[in-house]
Coordinates of C-alpha atoms in Angstrom, one line a residue:
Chain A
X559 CA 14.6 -11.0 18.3
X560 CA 14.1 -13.8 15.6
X561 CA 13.1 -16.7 17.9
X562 CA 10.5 -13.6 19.4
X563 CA 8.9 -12.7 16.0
X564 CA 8.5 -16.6 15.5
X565 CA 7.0 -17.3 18.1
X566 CA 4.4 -14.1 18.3
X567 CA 3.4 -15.3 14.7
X568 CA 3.4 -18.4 14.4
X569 CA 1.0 -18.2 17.8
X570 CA -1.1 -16.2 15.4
X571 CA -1.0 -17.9 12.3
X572 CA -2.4 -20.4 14.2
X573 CA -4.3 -18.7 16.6
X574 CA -6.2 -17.3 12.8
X575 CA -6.2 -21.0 11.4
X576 CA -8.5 -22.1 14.4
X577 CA -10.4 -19.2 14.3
X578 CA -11.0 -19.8 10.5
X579 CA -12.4 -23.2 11.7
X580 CA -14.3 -22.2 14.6
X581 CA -16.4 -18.6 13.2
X582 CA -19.9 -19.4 11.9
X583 CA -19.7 -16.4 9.4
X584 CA -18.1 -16.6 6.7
X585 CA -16.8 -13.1 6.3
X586 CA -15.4 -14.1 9.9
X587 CA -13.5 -16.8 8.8
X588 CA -11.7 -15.2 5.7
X589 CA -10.2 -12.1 7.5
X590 CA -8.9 -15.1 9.6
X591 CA -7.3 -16.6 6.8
X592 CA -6.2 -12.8 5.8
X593 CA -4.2 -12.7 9.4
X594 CA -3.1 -16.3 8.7
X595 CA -1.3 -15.0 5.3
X596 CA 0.2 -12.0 6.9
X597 CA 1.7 -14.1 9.8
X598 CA 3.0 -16.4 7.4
X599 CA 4.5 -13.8 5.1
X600 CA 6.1 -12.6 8.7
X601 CA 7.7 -15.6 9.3
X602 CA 9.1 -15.9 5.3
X603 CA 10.6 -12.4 6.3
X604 CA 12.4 -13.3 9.3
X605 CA 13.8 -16.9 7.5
X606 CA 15.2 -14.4 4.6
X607 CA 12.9 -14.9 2.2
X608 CA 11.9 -11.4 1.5
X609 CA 10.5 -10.8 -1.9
X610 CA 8.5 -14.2 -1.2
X611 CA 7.4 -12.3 2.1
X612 CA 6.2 -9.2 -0.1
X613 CA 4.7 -11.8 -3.0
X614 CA 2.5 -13.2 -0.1
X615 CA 1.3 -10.3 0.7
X616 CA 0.3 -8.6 -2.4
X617 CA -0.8 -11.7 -4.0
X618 CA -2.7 -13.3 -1.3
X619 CA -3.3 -11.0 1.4
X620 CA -4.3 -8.2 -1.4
X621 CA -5.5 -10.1 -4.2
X622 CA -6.7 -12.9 -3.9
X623 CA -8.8 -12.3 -0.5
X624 CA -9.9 -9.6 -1.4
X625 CA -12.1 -10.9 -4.3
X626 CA -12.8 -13.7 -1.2
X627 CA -14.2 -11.4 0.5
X628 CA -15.7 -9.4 -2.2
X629 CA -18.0 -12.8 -3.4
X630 CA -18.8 -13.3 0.3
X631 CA -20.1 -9.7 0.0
X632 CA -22.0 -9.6 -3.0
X633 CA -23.6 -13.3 -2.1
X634 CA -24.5 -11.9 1.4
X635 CA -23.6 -15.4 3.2
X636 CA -25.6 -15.4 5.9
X637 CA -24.1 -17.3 9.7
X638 CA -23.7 -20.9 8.7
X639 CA -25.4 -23.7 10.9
X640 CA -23.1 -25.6 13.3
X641 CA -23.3 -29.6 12.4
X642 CA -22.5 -32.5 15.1
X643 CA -20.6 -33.2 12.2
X644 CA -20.6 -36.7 11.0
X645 CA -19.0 -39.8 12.7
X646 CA -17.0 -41.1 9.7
X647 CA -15.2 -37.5 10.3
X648 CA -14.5 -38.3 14.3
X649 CA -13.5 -41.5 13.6
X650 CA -11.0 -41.1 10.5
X651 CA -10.1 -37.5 11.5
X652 CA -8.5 -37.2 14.6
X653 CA -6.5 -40.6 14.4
X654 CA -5.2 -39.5 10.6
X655 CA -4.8 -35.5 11.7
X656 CA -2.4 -37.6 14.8
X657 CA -0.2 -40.0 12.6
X658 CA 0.7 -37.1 9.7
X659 CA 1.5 -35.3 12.9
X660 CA 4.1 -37.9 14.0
X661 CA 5.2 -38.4 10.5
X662 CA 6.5 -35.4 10.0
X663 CA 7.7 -35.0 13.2
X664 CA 9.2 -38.1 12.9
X665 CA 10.8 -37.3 9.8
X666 CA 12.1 -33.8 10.9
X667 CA 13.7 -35.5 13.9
X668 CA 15.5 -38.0 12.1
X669 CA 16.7 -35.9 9.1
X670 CA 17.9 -33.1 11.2
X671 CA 21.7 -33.5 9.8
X672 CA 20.2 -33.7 6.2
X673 CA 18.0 -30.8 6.8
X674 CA 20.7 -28.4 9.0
X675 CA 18.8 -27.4 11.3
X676 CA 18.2 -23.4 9.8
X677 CA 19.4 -20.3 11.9
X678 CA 15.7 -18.6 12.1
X679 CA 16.4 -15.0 11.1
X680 CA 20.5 -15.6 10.0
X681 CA 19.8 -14.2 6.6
X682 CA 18.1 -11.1 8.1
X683 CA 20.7 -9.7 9.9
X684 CA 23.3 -9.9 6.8
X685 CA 20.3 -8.0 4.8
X686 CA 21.1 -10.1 1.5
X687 CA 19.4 -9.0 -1.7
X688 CA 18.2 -12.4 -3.0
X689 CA 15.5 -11.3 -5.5
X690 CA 18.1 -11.2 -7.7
X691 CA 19.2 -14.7 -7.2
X692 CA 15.6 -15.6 -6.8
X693 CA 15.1 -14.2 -10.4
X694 CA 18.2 -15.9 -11.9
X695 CA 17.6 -18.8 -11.1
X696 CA 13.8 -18.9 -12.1
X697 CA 14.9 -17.3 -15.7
X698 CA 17.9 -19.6 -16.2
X699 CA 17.7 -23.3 -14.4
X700 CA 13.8 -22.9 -14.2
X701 CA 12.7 -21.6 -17.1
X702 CA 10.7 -24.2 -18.3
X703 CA 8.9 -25.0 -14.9
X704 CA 8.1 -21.4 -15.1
X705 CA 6.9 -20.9 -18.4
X706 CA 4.6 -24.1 -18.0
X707 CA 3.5 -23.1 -15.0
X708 CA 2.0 -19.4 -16.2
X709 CA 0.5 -21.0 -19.2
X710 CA -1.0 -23.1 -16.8
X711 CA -2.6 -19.7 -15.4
X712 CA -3.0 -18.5 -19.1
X713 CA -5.6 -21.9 -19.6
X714 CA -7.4 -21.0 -15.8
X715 CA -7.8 -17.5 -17.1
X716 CA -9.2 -18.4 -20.5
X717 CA -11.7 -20.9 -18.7
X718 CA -13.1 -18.5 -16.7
X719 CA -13.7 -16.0 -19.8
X720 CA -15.5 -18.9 -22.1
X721 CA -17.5 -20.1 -18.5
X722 CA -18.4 -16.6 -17.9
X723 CA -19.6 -15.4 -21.2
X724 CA -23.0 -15.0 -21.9
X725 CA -24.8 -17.7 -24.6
X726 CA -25.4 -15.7 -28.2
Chain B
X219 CA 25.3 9.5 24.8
X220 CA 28.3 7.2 25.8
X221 CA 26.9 5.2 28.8
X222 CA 24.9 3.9 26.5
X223 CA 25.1 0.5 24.3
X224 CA 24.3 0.6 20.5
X225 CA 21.1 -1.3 20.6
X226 CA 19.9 1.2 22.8
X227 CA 21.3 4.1 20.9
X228 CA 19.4 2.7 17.8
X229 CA 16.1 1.9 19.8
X230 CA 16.2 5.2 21.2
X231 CA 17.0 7.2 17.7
X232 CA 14.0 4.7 16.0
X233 CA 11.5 5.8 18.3
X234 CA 12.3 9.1 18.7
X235 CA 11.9 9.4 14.3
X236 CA 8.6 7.0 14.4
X237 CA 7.3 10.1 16.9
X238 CA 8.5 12.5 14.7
X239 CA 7.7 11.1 11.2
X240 CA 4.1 10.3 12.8
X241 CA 3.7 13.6 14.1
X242 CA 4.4 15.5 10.7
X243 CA 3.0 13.2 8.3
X244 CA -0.4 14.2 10.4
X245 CA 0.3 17.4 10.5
X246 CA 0.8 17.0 7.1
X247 CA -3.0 15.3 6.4
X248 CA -4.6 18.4 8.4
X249 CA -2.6 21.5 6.5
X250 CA -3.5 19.1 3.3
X251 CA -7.1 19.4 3.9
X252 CA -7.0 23.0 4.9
X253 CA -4.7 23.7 1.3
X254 CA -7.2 21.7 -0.9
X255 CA -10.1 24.4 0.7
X256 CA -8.3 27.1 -0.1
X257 CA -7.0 26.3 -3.3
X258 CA -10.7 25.0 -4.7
X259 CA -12.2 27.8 -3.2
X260 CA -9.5 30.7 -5.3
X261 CA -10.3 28.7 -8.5
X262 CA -14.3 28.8 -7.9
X263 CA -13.6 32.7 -7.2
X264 CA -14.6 32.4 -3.5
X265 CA -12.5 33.1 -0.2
X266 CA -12.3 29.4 1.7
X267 CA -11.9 29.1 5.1
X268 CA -10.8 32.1 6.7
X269 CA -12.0 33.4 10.1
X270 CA -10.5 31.3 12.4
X271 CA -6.7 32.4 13.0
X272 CA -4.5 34.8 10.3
X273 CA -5.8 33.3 6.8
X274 CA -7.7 30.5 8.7
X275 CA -4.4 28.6 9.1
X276 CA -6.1 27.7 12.4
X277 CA -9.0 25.8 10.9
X278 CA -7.3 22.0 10.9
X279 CA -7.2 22.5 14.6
X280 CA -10.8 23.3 14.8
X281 CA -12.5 20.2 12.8
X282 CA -10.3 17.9 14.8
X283 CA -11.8 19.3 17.4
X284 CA -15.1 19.2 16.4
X285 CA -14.6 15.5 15.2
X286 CA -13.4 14.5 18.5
X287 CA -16.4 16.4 20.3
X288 CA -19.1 15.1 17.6
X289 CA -21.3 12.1 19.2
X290 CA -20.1 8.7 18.1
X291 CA -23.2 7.1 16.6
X292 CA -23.0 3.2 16.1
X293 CA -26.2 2.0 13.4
X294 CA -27.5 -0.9 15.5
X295 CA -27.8 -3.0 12.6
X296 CA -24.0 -2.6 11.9
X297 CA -21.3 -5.5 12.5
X298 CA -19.9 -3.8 15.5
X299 CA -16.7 -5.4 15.4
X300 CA -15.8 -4.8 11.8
X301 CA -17.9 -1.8 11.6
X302 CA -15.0 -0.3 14.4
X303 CA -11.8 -2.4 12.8
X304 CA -12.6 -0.6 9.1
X305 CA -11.8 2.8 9.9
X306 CA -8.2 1.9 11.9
X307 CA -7.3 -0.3 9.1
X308 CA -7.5 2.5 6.9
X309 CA -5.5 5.0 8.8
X310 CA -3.3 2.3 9.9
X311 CA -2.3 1.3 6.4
X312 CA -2.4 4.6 5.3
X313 CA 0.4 5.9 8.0
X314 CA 2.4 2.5 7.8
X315 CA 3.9 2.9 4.4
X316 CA 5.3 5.9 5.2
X317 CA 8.4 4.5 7.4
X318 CA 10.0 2.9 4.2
X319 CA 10.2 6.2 2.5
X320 CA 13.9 8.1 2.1
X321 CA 13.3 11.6 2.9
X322 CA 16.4 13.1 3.0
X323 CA 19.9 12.4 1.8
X324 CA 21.8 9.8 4.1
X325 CA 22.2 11.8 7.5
X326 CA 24.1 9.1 10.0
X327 CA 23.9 10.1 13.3
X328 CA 25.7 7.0 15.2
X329 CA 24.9 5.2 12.8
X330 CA 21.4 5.7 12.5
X331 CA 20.1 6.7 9.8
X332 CA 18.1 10.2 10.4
X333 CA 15.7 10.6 7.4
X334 CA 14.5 7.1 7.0
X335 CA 12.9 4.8 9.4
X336 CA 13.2 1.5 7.9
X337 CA 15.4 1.2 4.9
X338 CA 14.3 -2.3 3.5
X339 CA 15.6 -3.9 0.2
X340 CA 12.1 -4.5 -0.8
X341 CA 10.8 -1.3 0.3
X342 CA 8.9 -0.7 -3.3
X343 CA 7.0 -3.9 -2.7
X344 CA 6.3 -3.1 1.1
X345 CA 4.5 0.1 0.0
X346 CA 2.6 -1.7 -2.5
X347 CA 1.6 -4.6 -0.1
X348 CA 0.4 -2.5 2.7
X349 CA -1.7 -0.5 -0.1
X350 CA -3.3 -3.7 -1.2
X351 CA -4.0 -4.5 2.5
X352 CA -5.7 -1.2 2.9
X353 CA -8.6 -2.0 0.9
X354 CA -9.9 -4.4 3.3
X355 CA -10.6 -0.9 5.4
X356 CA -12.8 0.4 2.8
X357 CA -14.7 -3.1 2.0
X358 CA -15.1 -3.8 5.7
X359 CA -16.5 -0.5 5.9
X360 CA -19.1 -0.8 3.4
X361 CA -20.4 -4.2 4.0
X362 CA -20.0 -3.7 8.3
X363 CA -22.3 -0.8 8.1
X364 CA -25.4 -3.1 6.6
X365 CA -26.3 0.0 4.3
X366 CA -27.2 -0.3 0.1
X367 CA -25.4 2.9 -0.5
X368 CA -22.2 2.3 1.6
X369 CA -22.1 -1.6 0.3
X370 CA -22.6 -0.1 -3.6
X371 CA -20.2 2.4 -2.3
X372 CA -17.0 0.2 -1.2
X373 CA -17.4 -2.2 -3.9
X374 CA -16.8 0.6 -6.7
X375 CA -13.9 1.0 -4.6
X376 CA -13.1 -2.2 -4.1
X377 CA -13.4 -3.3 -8.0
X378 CA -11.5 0.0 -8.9
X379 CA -8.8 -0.2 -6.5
X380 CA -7.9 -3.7 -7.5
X381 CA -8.1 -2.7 -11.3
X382 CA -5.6 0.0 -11.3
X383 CA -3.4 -1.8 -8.8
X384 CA -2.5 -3.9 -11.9
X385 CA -1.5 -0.7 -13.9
X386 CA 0.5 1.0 -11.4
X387 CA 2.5 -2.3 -10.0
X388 CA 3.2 -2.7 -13.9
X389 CA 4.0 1.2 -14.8
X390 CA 7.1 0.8 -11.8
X391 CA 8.5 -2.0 -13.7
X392 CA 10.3 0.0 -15.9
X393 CA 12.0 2.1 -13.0
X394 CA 13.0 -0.8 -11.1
X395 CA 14.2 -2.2 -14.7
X396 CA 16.5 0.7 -14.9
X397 CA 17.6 0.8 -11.1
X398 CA 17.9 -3.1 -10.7
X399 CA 17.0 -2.9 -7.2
X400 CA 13.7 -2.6 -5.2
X401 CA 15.6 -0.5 -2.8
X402 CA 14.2 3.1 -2.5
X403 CA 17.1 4.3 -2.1
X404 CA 19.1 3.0 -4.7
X405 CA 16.5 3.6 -6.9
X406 CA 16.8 6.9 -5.7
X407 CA 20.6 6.9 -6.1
X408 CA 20.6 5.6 -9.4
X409 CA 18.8 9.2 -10.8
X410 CA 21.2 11.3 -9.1
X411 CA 23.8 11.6 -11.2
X412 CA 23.1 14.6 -13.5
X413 CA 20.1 16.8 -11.6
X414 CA 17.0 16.8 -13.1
X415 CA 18.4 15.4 -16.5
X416 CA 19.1 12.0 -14.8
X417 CA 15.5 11.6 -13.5
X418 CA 13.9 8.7 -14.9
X419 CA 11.2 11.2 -15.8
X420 CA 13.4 13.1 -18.3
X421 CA 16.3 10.9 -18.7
X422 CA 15.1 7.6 -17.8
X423 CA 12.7 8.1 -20.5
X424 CA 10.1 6.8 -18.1
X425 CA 6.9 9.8 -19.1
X426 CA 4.6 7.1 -20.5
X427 CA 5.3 5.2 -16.9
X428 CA 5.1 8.3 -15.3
X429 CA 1.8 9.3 -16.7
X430 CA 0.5 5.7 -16.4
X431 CA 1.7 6.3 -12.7
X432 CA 0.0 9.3 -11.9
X433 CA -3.5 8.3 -13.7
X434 CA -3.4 4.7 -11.5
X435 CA -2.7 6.7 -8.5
X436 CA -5.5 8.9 -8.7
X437 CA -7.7 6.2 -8.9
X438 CA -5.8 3.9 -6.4
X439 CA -6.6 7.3 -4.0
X440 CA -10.5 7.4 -4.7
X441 CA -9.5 11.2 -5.8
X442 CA -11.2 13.1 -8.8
X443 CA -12.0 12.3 -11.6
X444 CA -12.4 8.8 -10.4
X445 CA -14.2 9.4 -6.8
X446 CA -16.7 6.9 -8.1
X447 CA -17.3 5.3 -4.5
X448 CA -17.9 8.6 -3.0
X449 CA -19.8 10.3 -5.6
X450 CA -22.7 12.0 -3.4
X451 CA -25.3 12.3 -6.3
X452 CA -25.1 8.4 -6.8
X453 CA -24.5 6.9 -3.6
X454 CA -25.3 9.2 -0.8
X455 CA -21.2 9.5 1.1
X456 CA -20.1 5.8 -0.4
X457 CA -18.7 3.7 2.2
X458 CA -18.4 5.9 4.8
X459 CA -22.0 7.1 4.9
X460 CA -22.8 5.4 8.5
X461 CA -19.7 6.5 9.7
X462 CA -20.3 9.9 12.0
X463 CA -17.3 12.0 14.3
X464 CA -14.1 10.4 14.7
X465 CA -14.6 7.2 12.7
X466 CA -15.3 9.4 9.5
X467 CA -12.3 11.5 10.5
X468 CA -10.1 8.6 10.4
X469 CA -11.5 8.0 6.8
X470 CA -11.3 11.5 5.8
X471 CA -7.4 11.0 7.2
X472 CA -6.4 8.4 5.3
X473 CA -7.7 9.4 1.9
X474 CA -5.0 12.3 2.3
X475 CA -2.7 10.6 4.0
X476 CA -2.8 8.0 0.9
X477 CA -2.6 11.2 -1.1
X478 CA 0.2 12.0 0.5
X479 CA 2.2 8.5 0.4
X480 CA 1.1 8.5 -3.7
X481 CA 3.3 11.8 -4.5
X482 CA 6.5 10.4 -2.4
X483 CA 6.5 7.5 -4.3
X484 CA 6.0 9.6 -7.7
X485 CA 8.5 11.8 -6.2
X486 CA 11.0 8.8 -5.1
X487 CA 10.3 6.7 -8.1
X488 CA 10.5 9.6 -11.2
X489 CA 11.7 12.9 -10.0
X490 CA 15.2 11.7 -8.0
X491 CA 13.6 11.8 -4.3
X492 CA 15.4 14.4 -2.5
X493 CA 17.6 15.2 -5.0
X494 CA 18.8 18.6 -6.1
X495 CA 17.3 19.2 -9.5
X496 CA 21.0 21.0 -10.3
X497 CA 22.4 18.0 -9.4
X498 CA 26.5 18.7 -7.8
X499 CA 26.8 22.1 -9.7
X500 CA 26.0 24.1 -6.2
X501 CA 28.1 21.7 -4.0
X502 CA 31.0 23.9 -3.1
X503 CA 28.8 26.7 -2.3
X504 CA 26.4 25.4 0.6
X505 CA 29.3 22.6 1.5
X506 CA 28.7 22.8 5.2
X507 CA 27.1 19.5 7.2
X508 CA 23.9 20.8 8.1
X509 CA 23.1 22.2 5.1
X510 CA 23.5 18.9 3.0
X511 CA 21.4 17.8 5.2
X512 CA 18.6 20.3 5.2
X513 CA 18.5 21.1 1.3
X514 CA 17.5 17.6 0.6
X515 CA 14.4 17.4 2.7
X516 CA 13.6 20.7 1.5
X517 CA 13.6 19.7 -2.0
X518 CA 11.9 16.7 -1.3
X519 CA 9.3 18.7 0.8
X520 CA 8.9 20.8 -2.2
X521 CA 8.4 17.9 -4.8
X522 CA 5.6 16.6 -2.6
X523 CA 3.7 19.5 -2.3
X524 CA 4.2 19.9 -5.9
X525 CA 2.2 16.6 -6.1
X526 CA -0.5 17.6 -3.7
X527 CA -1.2 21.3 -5.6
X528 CA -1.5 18.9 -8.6
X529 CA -4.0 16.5 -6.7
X530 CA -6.1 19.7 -6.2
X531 CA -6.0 21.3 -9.1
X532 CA -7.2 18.0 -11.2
X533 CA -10.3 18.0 -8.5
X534 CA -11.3 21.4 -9.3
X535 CA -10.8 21.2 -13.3
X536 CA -12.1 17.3 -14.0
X537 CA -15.3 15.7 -14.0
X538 CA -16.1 12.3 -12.9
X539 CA -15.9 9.6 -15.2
X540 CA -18.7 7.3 -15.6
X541 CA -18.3 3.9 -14.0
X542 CA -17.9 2.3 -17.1
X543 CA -16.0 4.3 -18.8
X544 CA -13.6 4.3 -15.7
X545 CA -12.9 0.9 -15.8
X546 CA -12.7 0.4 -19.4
X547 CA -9.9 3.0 -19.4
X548 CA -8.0 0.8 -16.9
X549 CA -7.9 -2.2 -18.3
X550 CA -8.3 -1.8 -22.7
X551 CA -5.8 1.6 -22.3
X552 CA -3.4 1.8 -19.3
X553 CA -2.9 -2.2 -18.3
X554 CA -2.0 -2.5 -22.1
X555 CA 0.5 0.7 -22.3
X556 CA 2.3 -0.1 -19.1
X557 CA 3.4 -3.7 -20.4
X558 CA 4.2 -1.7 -24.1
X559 CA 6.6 0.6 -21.5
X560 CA 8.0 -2.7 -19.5
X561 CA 8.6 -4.3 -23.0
X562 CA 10.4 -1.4 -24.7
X563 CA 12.1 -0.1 -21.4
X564 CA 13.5 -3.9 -20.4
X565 CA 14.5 -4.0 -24.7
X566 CA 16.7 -0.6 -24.6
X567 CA 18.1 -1.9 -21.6
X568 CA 19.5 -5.1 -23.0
X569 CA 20.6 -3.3 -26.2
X570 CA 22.4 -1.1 -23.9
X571 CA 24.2 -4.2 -22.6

């Protein structure tokens, strides 16, 4: 049932990633990334990680695509020109796009005792309710992390307002 | 039922309540549509719909009809993929959010529980995601059709649906606060104890989220006084103005069926679900299985429709806001008072210990 559900979306996530690549328009290639999020907030789900499942959702899939899409709207992209694209791109590209590839591979394979290997979908079936362990420990061993990190936001937000506000 | 395994059992039971659920939640949306004509039409002093069948009860049967019959006209300067995808993403997001939602009082019929589909420890969130995700029906909608009015249209909606999103994620904060679970059912549970007194409505304390709540929700459901992105003097029909027979029915469908999801949660999330209001005084006298089964539905039935007359009667008392005035409201008044109610609520709570 797990393994299933992986495999059906991670086929899609990227089965949408291409797709994102390949479309011309760019309203195309956002509701790909839209799909991409969902599969991905899929997959969270069936490794256990269920409020970060829902977080991906509402924040990404609901939030901030929307307002993607919304710009992509109110811009009216037209379809974008397909390039040969440049040689520099070919030649750096596909070698560099190989080797993280076998990196990671590469360092998955070898740390598989450090890593233990996961049961895909072992927390699901026990139905644990981690947000409250997920909030613990962000409000007690993370708490600064956290705090920096949503004044961090705070700044972005304020940047906008002062870039978007009109000259006296 | 022995010869078979429990896996079956369940698969069988889950289907058999998806049929079910689906089947009455759109019977549901049709007798909706016919209430809201009848009830708008007694408060104008006119009769409503009433020739066809005793009362015209019969009348949701005849505009499906009709909607399936009506020619299905595609504007050749729509994006024909999108321009078809909209409308199901609607309805589909609209129906979805429904199999998370306790209906009844835990019924187990071998193990299976009969008056919930899914019951999901983020089940709160669930509803809220596949909300957010139904947007994209209504912006895909307005920009797929390749029409001024419809794009105007669905990004009124658009802009107002994400803007009041903020106020009503924030205005259940408190609830959850005080049920420390996303859980609909132990959130639920945990305004059971005492009937009606034990709501977080009355007892919980939670009226300012409550009528945070109900404000967000109507313009979450495009409903009066904010149907901005439909309002017919402005913008012609709003983003479904290209959209002709069964597409614009699917539409039509999902604004009641989000109507419709909206007072379950109100119900769920501030009036004890399917809780007696009386709480355990009348146990010992209807104490028989079925009947603690049946009551709760009823009740919950009840609070819902509650909920819907309310819907109407707003529609046919309010005016529209202005666009303006509408957003302003969400952001300067209700964005600031739900994090005033998160702030006191999550306070008493810790004072409480």
């Amino acid at each position: 049932m797990q393994l299933a559900l992986f495999i059906i979306f991670g086929a899609l996530a990227l089965g949408g990633a291409l797709n994102l690549l390949l479309q011309r328009h760019p309203i195309h290639s956002a509701l790909s990334l839209v799909v991409v999020m969902m599969s991905l907030a899929v997959l969270y789900w069936s490794l256990g990680a269920e409020f970060l499942a829902a977080a991906q959702v509402i924040v990404y899939s609901g939030a901030i695509m929307v307002l993607f899409v919304f710009v992509i709207m109110l811009l009216n992209a037209g379809t974008e020109q397909r390039t040969r694209g440049s040689r520099a791109a070919y030649a750096v590209g596909i070698p560099g796009a190989a080797a993280i590839f076998c990196l990671l591979s590469f360092v998955f394979l070898s740390e598989r005792g450090a890593l233990k290997s996961s049961n895909i979908g072992g927390d699901l079936s026990s139905a644990t309710d981690n947000i409250a362990e997920v909030s613990a420990m962000l409000f007690t061993k993370q708490l600064l992390p956290f705090e920096v990190t949503s004044i961090l936001i705070l700044v972005a937000i304020l940047g906008a307002v002062v870039l978007a506000r009109k000259e006296q | 039922m022995t010869h078979l395994t429990n896996f079956e059992l369940f698969l069988l039971l889950s289907v058999l309540k998806v049929a079910v659920v689906l089947v009455i939640l759109l019977l549901a949306v049709a007798y909706t549509v016919l209430l809201e004509r009848k009830l708008l039409a007694r408060m104008q002093n006119r009769w409503g719909p009433s020739r066809v069948g005793p009362f015209g009860l019969l009348q949701p049967l005849v505009d499906g009809a009709k909607s399936f019959l009506k020619e299905d006209m595609n504007p050749l300067a729509a994006e024909r993929p999108l321009f078809i995808l909209a409308p199901i993403i609607a309805l589909g997001c609209a129906l979805i959010s429904v199999a998370v939602v306790p209906f009844g009082a835990v019924t187990r019929v071998h193990g299976v529980d009969l008056f919930q589909i899914a019951n999901v420890n983020i089940g709160l969130l669930v509803i809220l995601g596949i909300t957010s995700i139904g947007v994209y029906g209504i912006t895909l909608s307005g920009w797929s059709s390749n029409n001024k009015y419809s794009l105007l249209g669905s990004l009124r909606s658009t802009a107002q649906v994400i803007s009041y999103e903020l106020a009503l994620g924030l205005s259940l904060v408190g609830v959850v606060l005080r049920a420390q679970s996303l859980n609909l059912r132990t959130i639920v549970n945990s305004q059971s104890a005492h009937g009606a007194l034990s709501w977080n409505i009355f007892g919980g304390f939670q009226i300012v989220a409550f009528f945070i709540y109900l404000m967000a929700a109507f313009a979450e459901t495009n409903r009066a006084p904010f149907d901005l992105p439909e309002a017919e003097n402005e913008l012609v029909a709003g983003y479904h103005t290209e959209y002709s027979s069964m597409k614009f029915a699917m539409f039509f469908m999902a604004e009641y069926a989000n109507m419709i999801t909206v007072s379950c949660v109100a119900t769920l999330l501030f009036f004890g679900g399917a809780s007696s209001p009386f709480g355990h005084i009348f146990n010992d006298f209807f104490n028989t299985p079925v009947l603690n089964a049946v009551f709760p539905v009823c009740w919950f039935v009840a609070k819902v429709f509650a909920f819907l007359a309310l819907y109407i009667w707003v529609r046919g008392t309010l005016p529209r806001f202005r666009y303006d005035q509408l957003m302003s409201f969400g952001w300067k008044f209700l964005l600031p008072l739900a994090m005033a109610n998160i702030i006191v609520t999550s306070f008493v709570i810790a004072m409480r210990g």
